[in-house]
Short mmCIF file of C-alpha atoms in Angstrom, two decimals:
data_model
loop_
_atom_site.label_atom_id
_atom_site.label_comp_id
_atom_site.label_asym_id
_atom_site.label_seq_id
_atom_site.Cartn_x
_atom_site.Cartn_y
_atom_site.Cartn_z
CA UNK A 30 -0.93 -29.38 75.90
CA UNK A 31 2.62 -28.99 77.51
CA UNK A 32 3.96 -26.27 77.89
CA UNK A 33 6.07 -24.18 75.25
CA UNK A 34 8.30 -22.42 77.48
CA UNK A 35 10.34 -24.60 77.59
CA UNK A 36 14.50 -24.72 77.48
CA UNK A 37 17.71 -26.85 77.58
CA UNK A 38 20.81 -25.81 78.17
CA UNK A 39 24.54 -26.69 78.39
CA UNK A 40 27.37 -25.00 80.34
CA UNK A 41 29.18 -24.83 83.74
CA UNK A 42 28.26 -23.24 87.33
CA UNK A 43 29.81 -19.30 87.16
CA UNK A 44 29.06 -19.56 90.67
CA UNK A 45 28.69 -21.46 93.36
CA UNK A 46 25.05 -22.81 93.82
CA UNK A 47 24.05 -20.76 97.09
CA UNK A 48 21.34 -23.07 98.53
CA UNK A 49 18.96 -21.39 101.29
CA UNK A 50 16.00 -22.49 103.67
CA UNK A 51 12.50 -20.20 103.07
CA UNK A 52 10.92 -19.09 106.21
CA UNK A 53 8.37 -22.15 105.58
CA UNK A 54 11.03 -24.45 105.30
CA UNK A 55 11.38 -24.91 101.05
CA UNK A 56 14.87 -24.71 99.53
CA UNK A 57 15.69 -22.72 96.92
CA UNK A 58 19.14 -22.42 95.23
CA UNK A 59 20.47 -19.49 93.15
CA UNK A 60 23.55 -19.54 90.77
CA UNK A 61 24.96 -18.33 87.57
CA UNK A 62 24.96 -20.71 83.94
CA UNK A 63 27.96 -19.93 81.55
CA UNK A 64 26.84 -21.05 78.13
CA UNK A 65 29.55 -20.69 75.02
CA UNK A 66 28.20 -20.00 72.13
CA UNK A 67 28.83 -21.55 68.92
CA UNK A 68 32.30 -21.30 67.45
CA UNK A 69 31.87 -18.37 64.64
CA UNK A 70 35.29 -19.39 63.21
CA UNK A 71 38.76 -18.65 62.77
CA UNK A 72 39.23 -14.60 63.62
CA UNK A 73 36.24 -14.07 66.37
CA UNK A 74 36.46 -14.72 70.12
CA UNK A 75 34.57 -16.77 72.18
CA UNK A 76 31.34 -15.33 73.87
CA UNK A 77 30.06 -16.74 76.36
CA UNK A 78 26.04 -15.81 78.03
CA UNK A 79 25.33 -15.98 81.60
CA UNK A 80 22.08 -17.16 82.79
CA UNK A 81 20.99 -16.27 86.27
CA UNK A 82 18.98 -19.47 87.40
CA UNK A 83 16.84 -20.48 90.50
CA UNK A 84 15.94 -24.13 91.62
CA UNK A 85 13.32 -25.02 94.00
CA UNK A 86 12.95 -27.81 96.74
CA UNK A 87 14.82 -31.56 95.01
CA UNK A 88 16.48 -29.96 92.59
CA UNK A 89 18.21 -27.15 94.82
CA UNK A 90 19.07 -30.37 97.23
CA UNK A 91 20.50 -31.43 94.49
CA UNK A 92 22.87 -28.73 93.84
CA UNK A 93 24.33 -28.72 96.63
CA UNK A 94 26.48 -31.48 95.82
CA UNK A 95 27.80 -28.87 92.79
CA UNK A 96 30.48 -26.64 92.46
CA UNK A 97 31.68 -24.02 90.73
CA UNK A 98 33.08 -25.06 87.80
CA UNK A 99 30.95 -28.00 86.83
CA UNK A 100 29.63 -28.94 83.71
CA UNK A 101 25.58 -29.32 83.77
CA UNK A 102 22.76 -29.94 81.63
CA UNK A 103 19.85 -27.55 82.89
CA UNK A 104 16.13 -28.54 81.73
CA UNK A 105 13.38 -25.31 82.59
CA UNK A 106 11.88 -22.69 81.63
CA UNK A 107 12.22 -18.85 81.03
CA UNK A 108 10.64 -16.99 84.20
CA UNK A 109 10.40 -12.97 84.07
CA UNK A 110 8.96 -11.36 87.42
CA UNK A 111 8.87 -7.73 88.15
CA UNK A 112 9.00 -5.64 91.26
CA UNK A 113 9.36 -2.45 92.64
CA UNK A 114 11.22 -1.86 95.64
CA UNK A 115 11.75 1.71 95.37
CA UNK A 116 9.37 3.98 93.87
CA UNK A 117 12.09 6.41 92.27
CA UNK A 118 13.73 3.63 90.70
CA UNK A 119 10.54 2.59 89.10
CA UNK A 120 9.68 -0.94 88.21
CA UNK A 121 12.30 -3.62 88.29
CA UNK A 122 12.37 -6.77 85.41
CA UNK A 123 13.84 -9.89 86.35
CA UNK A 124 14.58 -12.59 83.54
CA UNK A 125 16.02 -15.48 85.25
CA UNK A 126 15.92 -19.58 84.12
CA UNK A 127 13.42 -21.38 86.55
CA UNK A 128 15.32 -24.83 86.83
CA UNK A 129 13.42 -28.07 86.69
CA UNK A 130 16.38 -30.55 86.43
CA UNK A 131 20.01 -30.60 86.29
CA UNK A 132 22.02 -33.19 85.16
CA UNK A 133 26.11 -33.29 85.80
CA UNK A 134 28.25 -33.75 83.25
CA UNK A 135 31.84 -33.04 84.24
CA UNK A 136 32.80 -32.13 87.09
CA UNK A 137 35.63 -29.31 88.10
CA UNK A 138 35.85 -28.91 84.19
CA UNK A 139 38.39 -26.37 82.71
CA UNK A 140 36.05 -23.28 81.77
CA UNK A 141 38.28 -21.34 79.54
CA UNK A 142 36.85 -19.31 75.96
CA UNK A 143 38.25 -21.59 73.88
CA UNK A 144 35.46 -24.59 74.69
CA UNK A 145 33.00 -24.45 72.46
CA UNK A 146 29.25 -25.40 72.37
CA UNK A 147 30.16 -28.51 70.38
CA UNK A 148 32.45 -29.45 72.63
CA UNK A 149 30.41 -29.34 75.62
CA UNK A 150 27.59 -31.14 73.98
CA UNK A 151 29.59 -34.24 73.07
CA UNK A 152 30.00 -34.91 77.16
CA UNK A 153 25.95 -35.51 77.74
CA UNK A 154 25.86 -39.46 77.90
CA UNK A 155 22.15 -41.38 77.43
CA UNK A 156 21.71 -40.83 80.93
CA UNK A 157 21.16 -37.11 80.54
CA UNK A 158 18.31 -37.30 77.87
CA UNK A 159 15.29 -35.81 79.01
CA UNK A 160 11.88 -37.45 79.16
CA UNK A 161 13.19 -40.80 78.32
CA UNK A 162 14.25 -40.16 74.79
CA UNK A 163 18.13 -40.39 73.57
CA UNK A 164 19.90 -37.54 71.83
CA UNK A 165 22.78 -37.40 69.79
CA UNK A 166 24.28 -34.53 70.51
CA UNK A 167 26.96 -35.33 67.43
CA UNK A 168 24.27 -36.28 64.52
CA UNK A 169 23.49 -32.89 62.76
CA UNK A 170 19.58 -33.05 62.78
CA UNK A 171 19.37 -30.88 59.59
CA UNK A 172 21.79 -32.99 57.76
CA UNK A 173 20.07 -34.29 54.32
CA UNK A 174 19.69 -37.82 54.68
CA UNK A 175 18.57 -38.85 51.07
CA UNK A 176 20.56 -39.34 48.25
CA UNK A 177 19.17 -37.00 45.94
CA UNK A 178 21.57 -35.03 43.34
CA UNK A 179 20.35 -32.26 41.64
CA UNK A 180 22.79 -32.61 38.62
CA UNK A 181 21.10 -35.66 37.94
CA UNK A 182 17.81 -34.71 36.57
CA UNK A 183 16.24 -37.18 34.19
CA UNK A 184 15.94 -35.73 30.44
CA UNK A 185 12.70 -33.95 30.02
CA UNK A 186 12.25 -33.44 34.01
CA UNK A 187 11.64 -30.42 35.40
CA UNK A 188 13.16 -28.98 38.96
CA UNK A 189 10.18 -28.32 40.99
CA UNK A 190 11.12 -24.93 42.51
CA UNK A 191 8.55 -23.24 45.10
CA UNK A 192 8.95 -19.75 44.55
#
């Protein structure tokens, strides 16, 4: 069975990808995801979450080619770590996104409040789907696609209701 931790996400580089060697030689590249949340309508402002995010070996080689700024599709999973570096500060948590791909989308992007999640998730083309398969992005997957109209009940037939 795959795994279930497992997320996608869709924003812009906060910060610049900062792309180091290990001592044995690995690279690993650090950086900060700014994800908008859905618009909740006229009256509210924009939120945005930040997403501290690590990348290992290819992918952080790949990053380096990114800058701050730049619109990304980011395929991984959640990662929490602890540690304790100082005993009177106690035990440290860590939630952070371990990244598996990345995928551009724009690059040098304007990242003000007002885009939305929508709007960022129209720019994935087909080649950003993940594991071969092609989203839409656009098509609402909860959208009912029969043609079925409760007002038109035939006489004599019952609503079946669940509850």
């Amino acid at each position: 069975m795959s795994s279930l931790n497992r997320i996608l996400l869709i924003g812009h580089l906060e910060t610049q990808p900062d792309v180091k060697a290990t001592t044995n030689g690995d690279l690993v590249a650090r950086f900060s995801l700014s994800v908008p949340r859905p618009d909740r309508g006229e009256g509210y402002q924009a939120d945005t979450d930040s997403f501290p995010s690590v990348a290992w070996r290819q992918v952080a080689e790949k990053l380096q080619s990114f800058q701050k700024g730049d619109w990304v599709l980011v395929e991984g999973k959640i990662l929490t770590r602890t540690y304790e570096e100082d005993p009177a500060k106690g035990r440290q948590y860590i939630t952070e996104i371990d990244v598996r791909d990345v995928k551009p989308l724009m690059q040098g992007a304007e990242t003000s409040q007002s885009n939305t999640f929508a709007q960022s998730s129209s720019m994935v083309s087909k080649e950003t789907a993940v594991d071969d398969k092609d989203f839409n992005f656009e098509e609402d997957p909860f959208a009912q696609k029969a043609s079925w109209d409760p007002g038109k009940l035939s006489p004599g037939e019952e609503e079946e209701i669940p509850f």
